[in-house]
Coordinates of C-alpha atoms and ligand atoms in Angstrom, one line a residue:
M12 CA 34.3 41.0 -13.1
P13 CA 37.3 38.7 -13.2
E14 CA 36.7 36.1 -15.8
L15 CA 38.9 33.2 -17.1
P16 CA 41.8 35.3 -18.4
D17 CA 41.9 37.4 -15.3
V18 CA 41.9 34.4 -13.0
E19 CA 44.5 32.6 -15.1
T20 CA 46.6 35.7 -14.7
F21 CA 46.1 35.5 -10.9
R22 CA 47.0 31.8 -11.0
R23 CA 50.3 32.5 -12.8
Y24 CA 51.0 35.3 -10.3
A25 CA 50.4 33.0 -7.4
N26 CA 52.7 30.4 -9.0
A27 CA 55.5 33.0 -9.5
T28 CA 55.2 34.3 -5.9
S29 CA 53.6 32.0 -3.4
L30 CA 54.4 28.3 -4.0
H31 CA 56.6 26.2 -1.7
Q32 CA 56.8 28.6 1.2
R33 CA 55.7 27.7 4.7
I34 CA 52.5 29.5 5.7
E35 CA 53.1 31.0 9.1
H36 CA 49.8 32.8 9.7
T37 CA 46.5 33.7 8.1
R38 CA 44.3 36.5 9.0
M39 CA 40.7 36.5 7.8
E40 CA 39.4 40.1 7.8
S41 CA 36.0 39.3 6.4
P42 CA 34.7 36.0 7.8
E43 CA 31.5 36.3 5.8
L44 CA 33.4 35.5 2.7
L45 CA 34.3 32.1 4.0
K46 CA 32.1 29.2 2.8
G47 CA 31.9 26.0 4.9
T48 CA 34.7 26.9 7.3
S49 CA 35.5 29.5 10.0
P50 CA 38.6 31.8 10.3
Q51 CA 39.9 29.3 12.9
G52 CA 39.2 26.3 10.6
L53 CA 41.0 28.0 7.7
G54 CA 43.9 29.0 9.9
R55 CA 44.3 25.4 11.1
A56 CA 44.2 24.0 7.6
L57 CA 46.8 26.4 6.3
K58 CA 49.3 26.9 9.2
G59 CA 52.6 25.1 8.6
R60 CA 51.6 24.0 5.1
T61 CA 52.8 25.2 1.7
F62 CA 51.0 25.7 -1.5
A63 CA 52.3 22.9 -3.7
S64 CA 50.6 23.8 -7.0
S65 CA 47.7 25.6 -8.5
R66 CA 44.8 25.0 -10.8
R67 CA 42.0 27.0 -12.3
H68 CA 38.5 25.9 -13.1
G69 CA 36.4 28.6 -14.8
K70 CA 36.6 31.7 -12.6
Y71 CA 37.9 29.8 -9.6
L72 CA 41.5 29.6 -8.5
L73 CA 42.6 26.5 -6.5
L74 CA 45.8 26.3 -4.5
A75 CA 46.9 22.8 -3.5
L76 CA 48.1 22.3 0.0
D77 CA 51.1 20.0 0.5
S78 CA 49.1 18.2 3.1
G79 CA 46.3 17.4 0.6
G80 CA 43.2 19.5 0.1
W81 CA 42.8 22.8 -1.7
L82 CA 42.2 26.5 -0.9
V83 CA 39.6 27.9 -3.3
M84 CA 39.3 31.6 -4.2
H85 CA 36.6 33.3 -6.2
F86 CA 37.1 36.9 -7.0
G87 CA 33.5 38.2 -7.2
M88 CA 33.1 41.5 -9.1
S89 CA 36.6 43.0 -8.7
G90 CA 38.9 40.9 -6.6
E91 CA 42.6 40.3 -7.1
L92 CA 45.8 39.0 -5.4
K93 CA 48.9 41.0 -4.2
Y94 CA 52.2 39.6 -2.9
F95 CA 54.3 42.1 -1.0
Q96 CA 57.0 42.5 1.6
D97 CA 56.0 45.0 4.2
R98 CA 52.9 44.7 6.3
R99 CA 52.4 48.5 6.2
D100 CA 51.8 48.1 2.4
T101 CA 48.7 45.9 3.0
P102 CA 46.2 47.0 0.3
D103 CA 42.8 48.4 1.1
Y104 CA 40.0 45.8 1.0
T105 CA 42.3 42.9 1.9
R106 CA 40.0 40.2 3.1
L107 CA 42.5 37.4 3.7
L108 CA 46.1 38.0 4.5
I109 CA 48.6 35.0 4.4
R110 CA 52.0 35.5 5.9
F111 CA 54.8 33.1 4.7
G112 CA 57.9 31.9 6.5
N113 CA 60.1 34.4 4.5
G114 CA 58.1 37.3 5.9
R115 CA 56.3 38.0 2.6
L116 CA 52.5 38.4 2.5
L117 CA 49.8 37.4 0.0
A118 CA 46.6 39.5 0.1
Y119 CA 43.3 38.4 -1.3
I120 CA 41.6 41.7 -2.1
A121 CA 37.9 42.1 -2.7
P122 CA 36.5 45.7 -2.6
R123 CA 32.9 44.7 -2.9
K124 CA 33.0 41.6 -0.6
L125 CA 31.5 39.5 -3.4
G126 CA 34.1 36.9 -3.7
G127 CA 34.4 33.7 -1.7
I128 CA 37.0 31.5 0.0
S129 CA 36.6 27.8 0.9
L130 CA 38.4 24.6 1.4
V131 CA 37.8 21.4 -0.6
D132 CA 39.3 18.0 -0.6
T133 CA 39.5 17.8 -4.4
P134 CA 38.8 20.1 -7.4
Q135 CA 36.0 17.7 -8.3
E136 CA 34.3 18.6 -5.0
L137 CA 34.2 22.3 -6.1
I138 CA 33.0 21.5 -9.6
E139 CA 30.2 19.2 -8.4
G140 CA 29.3 21.4 -5.4
R141 CA 28.9 24.5 -7.7
D142 CA 27.5 22.5 -10.6
L143 CA 30.1 24.0 -12.9
G144 CA 30.3 23.0 -16.5
P145 CA 33.7 22.2 -18.2
D146 CA 36.3 24.8 -18.2
A147 CA 36.2 26.8 -21.4
L148 CA 39.8 26.1 -22.3
E149 CA 39.6 22.4 -21.5
L150 CA 36.5 21.7 -23.5
G151 CA 37.2 19.9 -26.8
E152 CA 35.6 21.0 -30.1
K153 CA 33.3 18.0 -30.4
E154 CA 32.0 18.4 -26.8
F155 CA 31.5 22.1 -27.4
I156 CA 29.4 21.6 -30.5
E157 CA 27.3 19.0 -28.8
L158 CA 26.7 21.2 -25.7
A159 CA 26.1 24.5 -27.5
G160 CA 24.1 22.8 -30.3
R161 CA 21.5 21.7 -27.8
H162 CA 20.8 25.2 -26.5
H163 CA 17.7 27.0 -27.6
G164 CA 18.2 30.4 -25.9
G165 CA 20.5 33.3 -26.8
A166 CA 24.2 32.7 -27.4
K167 CA 25.3 35.2 -24.8
S168 CA 23.2 33.7 -22.1
W169 CA 24.6 30.3 -22.9
F170 CA 28.2 31.4 -22.5
M171 CA 27.5 33.3 -19.3
D172 CA 25.8 30.4 -17.5
Q173 CA 28.6 28.7 -15.5
K174 CA 26.6 25.5 -15.5
N175 CA 27.1 25.2 -19.3
I176 CA 30.7 26.3 -19.6
A177 CA 32.9 27.7 -16.9
G178 CA 35.0 30.9 -17.1
I179 CA 33.2 33.3 -19.4
G180 CA 31.2 36.3 -18.2
N181 CA 29.8 39.5 -19.5
I182 CA 33.0 40.9 -21.1
Y183 CA 34.4 37.8 -22.8
S184 CA 31.1 36.6 -24.1
D185 CA 30.7 39.9 -26.0
E186 CA 34.3 39.6 -27.3
I187 CA 33.9 36.0 -28.5
L188 CA 30.6 36.7 -30.2
F189 CA 32.1 39.8 -31.8
Q190 CA 35.1 37.9 -33.2
A191 CA 32.8 35.2 -34.5
G192 CA 30.4 37.7 -36.1
I193 CA 27.5 36.3 -34.2
H194 CA 24.6 38.3 -32.6
P195 CA 24.4 38.0 -28.8
K196 CA 20.8 36.7 -29.1
A197 CA 21.4 34.3 -32.0
V198 CA 20.2 30.8 -31.1
L199 CA 23.1 28.3 -30.9
G200 CA 20.8 25.4 -31.5
N201 CA 19.8 26.8 -34.9
M202 CA 23.3 27.2 -36.2
E203 CA 25.2 25.1 -38.7
E204 CA 27.9 23.0 -37.4
A205 CA 30.5 25.1 -39.3
D206 CA 29.3 28.2 -37.4
L207 CA 29.6 26.4 -34.1
R208 CA 33.1 25.2 -35.1
R209 CA 34.1 28.8 -35.9
L210 CA 32.6 30.0 -32.6
Y211 CA 34.7 27.4 -30.7
K212 CA 37.9 28.5 -32.4
K213 CA 37.2 32.1 -31.7
M214 CA 36.4 31.3 -28.0
R215 CA 39.8 29.7 -27.7
S216 CA 41.7 32.4 -29.5
V217 CA 40.0 35.2 -27.6
L218 CA 40.7 33.6 -24.3
R219 CA 44.3 32.8 -25.1
R220 CA 45.1 36.2 -26.5
A221 CA 43.5 37.9 -23.4
I222 CA 45.7 35.7 -21.2
S223 CA 48.8 36.8 -23.2
A224 CA 47.7 40.4 -22.6
H225 CA 47.5 39.6 -18.8
A226 CA 43.8 40.4 -19.1
D227 CA 44.7 44.1 -19.3
P228 CA 42.2 46.0 -21.5
E229 CA 45.0 48.3 -22.6
R230 CA 47.2 45.5 -23.9
M231 CA 44.4 43.7 -25.9
P232 CA 45.0 43.2 -29.7
A233 CA 43.8 46.2 -31.9
G234 CA 40.8 44.2 -33.3
F235 CA 39.3 43.5 -29.9
L236 CA 35.9 44.9 -28.9
L237 CA 36.8 45.1 -25.2
P238 CA 38.3 48.6 -25.0
H239 CA 35.3 50.0 -27.0
R240 CA 32.4 48.5 -25.0
R241 CA 30.7 51.8 -24.0
Q242 CA 28.1 54.3 -25.1
G243 CA 29.3 55.9 -28.4
G244 CA 32.1 53.2 -28.8
R245 CA 32.9 52.2 -32.3
C246 CA 33.5 48.9 -33.9
P247 CA 37.2 48.3 -34.3
K248 CA 36.5 46.4 -37.6
C249 CA 34.0 48.6 -39.5
G250 CA 33.7 51.8 -37.5
S251 CA 29.9 51.5 -36.9
T252 CA 28.6 52.7 -33.6
L253 CA 28.2 49.8 -31.2
A254 CA 24.7 48.8 -30.0
K255 CA 23.6 47.3 -26.8
S256 CA 21.1 44.7 -26.0
R257 CA 19.8 43.4 -22.7
T258 CA 20.2 39.8 -21.7
G259 CA 18.7 39.3 -18.3
A260 CA 20.5 41.7 -16.0
R261 CA 23.4 42.1 -18.3
T262 CA 24.1 44.4 -21.2
A263 CA 25.6 43.0 -24.4
W264 CA 27.7 45.3 -26.6
Y265 CA 27.8 44.3 -30.2
C266 CA 28.3 45.7 -33.7
P267 CA 25.0 45.8 -35.6
A268 CA 26.9 45.6 -38.9
C269 CA 29.4 42.8 -38.2
Q270 CA 27.1 40.6 -36.0
K271 CA 24.0 40.1 -38.0
H272 CA 23.4 36.4 -37.5
Ligands
ZN306 ZN1 31.5 46.3 -37.2

């Protein structure tokens, strides 16, 4: 599922391809992915406008319209963006196709139709409407320690709940806990402040390094757990066989030797 590093990569891609060009036409192939508007409403809001800038909050990408207002994209389980030249190259599972004045196209692709597209007046409207916590890369250390230190459930479930902190899902919660040497079920509220501080630093470094690798598992640093998260996978630090543990509907992968606490 696209998490913060993936969506940040999409944001940079949109910046590099799709800003400041007049939107000629939009075609919504899967209207059920629209929240709070219709294909016609979306078309009216976008036609003749340009995307002036972009923002990201957690796993949401926001594109600012030069007329005011924002187009919001969520990528569900496996969504992505593609900018291209020839309509015949339209990718499979394109749910929204935007055609610009220069003839180029931007496709919002969502194979499993689990994403979502909406319009908001301000980013705040999205954050409040979805009850999202602070973005994981915008949260300060003091605030992190305060929020996490109040939690009396497992560390992994705290990270994954977008109401606590926005942007981290199944994969990066495992990576952050692995890098910090903390068990996925450890209770944050029972930890020393020094441990929470270390966890905060690891959260930031994991997210930043994943962004530098364009969220591509094959380009992650050698010490990352991410490419080894599977049955029989081995810990890149000590070579132990990875273990898994269930947290709600999700499976946490961890190293039983390196993540004891
Ligand atoms: Zn290990």
